[in-house]
PDB file of C-alpha atoms in Angstrom:
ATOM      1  CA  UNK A 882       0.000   0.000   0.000  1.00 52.00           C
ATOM      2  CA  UNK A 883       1.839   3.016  -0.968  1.00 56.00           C
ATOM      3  CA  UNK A 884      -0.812   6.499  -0.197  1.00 57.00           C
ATOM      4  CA  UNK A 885       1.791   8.273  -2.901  1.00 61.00           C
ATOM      5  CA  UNK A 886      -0.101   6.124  -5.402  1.00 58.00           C
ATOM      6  CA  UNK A 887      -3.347   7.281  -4.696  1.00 61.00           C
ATOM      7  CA  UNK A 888      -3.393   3.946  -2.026  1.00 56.00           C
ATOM      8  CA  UNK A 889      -2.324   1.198  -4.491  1.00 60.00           C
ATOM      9  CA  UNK A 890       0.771  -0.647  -3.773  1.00 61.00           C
ATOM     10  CA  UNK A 891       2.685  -2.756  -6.063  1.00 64.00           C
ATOM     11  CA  UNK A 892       1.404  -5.944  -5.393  1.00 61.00           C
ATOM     12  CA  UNK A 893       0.616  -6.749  -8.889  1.00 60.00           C
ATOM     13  CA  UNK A 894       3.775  -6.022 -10.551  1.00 65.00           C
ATOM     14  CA  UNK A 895       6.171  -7.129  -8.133  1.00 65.00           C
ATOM     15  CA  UNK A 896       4.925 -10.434  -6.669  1.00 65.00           C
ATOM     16  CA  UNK A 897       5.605 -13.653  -8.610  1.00 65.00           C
ATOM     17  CA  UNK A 898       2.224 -15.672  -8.755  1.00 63.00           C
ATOM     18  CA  UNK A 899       2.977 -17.880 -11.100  1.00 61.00           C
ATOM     19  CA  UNK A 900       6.542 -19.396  -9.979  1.00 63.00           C
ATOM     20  CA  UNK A 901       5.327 -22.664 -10.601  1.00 59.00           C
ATOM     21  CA  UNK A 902       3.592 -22.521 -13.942  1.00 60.00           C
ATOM     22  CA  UNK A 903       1.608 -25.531 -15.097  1.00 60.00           C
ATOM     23  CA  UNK A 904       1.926 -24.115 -18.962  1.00 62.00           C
ATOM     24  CA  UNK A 905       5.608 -22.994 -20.503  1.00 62.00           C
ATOM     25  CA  UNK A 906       5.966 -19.397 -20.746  1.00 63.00           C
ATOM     26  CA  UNK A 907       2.339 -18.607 -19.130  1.00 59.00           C
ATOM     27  CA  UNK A 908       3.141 -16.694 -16.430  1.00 59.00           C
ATOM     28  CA  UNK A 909      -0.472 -16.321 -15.487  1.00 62.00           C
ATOM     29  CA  UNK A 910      -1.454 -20.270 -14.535  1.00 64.00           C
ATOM     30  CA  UNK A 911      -0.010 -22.155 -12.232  1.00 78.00           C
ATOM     31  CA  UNK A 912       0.916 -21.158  -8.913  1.00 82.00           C
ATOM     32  CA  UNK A 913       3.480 -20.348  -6.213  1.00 83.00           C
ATOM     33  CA  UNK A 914       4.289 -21.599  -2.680  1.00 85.00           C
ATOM     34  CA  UNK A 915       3.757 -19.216   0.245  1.00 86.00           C
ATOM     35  CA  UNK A 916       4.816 -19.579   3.908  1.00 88.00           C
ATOM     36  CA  UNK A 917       1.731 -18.486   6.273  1.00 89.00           C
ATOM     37  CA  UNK A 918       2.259 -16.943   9.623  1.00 87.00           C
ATOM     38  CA  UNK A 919       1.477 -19.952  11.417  1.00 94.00           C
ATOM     39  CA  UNK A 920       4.030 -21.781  10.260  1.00 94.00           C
ATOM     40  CA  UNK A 921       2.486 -23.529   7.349  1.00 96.00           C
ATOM     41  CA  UNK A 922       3.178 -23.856   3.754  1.00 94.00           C
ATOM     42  CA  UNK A 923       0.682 -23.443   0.954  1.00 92.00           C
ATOM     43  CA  UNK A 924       0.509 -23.820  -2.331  1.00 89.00           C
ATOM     44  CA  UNK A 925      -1.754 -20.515  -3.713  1.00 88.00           C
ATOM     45  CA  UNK A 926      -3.240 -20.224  -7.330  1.00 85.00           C
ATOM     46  CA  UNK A 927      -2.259 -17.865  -9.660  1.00 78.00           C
ATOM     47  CA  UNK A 928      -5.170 -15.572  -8.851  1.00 77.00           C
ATOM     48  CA  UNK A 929      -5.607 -16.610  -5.331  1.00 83.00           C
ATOM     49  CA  UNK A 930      -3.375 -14.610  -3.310  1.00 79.00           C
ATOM     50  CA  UNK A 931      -4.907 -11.023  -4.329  1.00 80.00           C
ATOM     51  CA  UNK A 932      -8.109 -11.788  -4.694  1.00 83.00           C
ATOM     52  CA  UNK A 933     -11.134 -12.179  -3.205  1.00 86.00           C
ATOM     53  CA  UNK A 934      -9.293 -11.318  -0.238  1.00 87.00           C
ATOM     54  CA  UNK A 935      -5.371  -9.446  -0.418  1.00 83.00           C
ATOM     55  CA  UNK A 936      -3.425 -11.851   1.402  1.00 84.00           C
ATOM     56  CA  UNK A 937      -0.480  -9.524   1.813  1.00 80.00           C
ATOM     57  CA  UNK A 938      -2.503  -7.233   3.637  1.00 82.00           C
ATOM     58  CA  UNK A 939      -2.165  -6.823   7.602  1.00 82.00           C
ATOM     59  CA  UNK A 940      -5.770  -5.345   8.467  1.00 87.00           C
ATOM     60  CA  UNK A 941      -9.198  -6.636   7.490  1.00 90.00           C
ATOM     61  CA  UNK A 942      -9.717  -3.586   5.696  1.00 88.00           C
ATOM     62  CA  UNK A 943      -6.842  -3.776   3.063  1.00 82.00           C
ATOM     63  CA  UNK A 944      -7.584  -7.473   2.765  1.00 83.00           C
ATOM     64  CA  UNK A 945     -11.122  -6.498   1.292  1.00 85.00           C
ATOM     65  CA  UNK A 946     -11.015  -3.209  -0.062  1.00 84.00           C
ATOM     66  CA  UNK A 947      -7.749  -3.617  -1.751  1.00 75.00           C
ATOM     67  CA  UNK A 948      -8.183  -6.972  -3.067  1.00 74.00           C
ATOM     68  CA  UNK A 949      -6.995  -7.286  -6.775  1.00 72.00           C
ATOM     69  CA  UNK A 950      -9.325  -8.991  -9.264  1.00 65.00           C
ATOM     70  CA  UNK A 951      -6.592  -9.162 -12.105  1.00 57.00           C
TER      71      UNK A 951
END
């Protein structure tokens, strides 16, 4: 979240959702692995971690009203 941006952060163009690609040179299937705060590890879809809810976020608001549907 960066307020200089009119309160978008860069969450789109600098995460990499789609480490683990199920199709060569799609960059937009596929999925990556994320560590969770509990100690787990998941594997998240390519559109999963920014939407419906913005897993990066720390408050329930940003989570919902900053949730990316791209």
């Amino acid at each position: 979240f960066e307020p200089s941006r009119g309160g978008r952060g860069n969450d789109v163009t600098e995460i990499e959702r789609g480490r683990h690609s199920s199709a060569p040179n799609n960059q937009k299937s596929g999925g990556s692995n994320y560590t969770m705060a509990d100690g787990s590890g998941r594997f998240i879809k390519y559109r999963g971690l920014l939407y419906p809810l913005n897993l990066w976020a720390v408050t329930d608001y940003y989570r919902t009203d900053y949730a990316f549907s791209n």
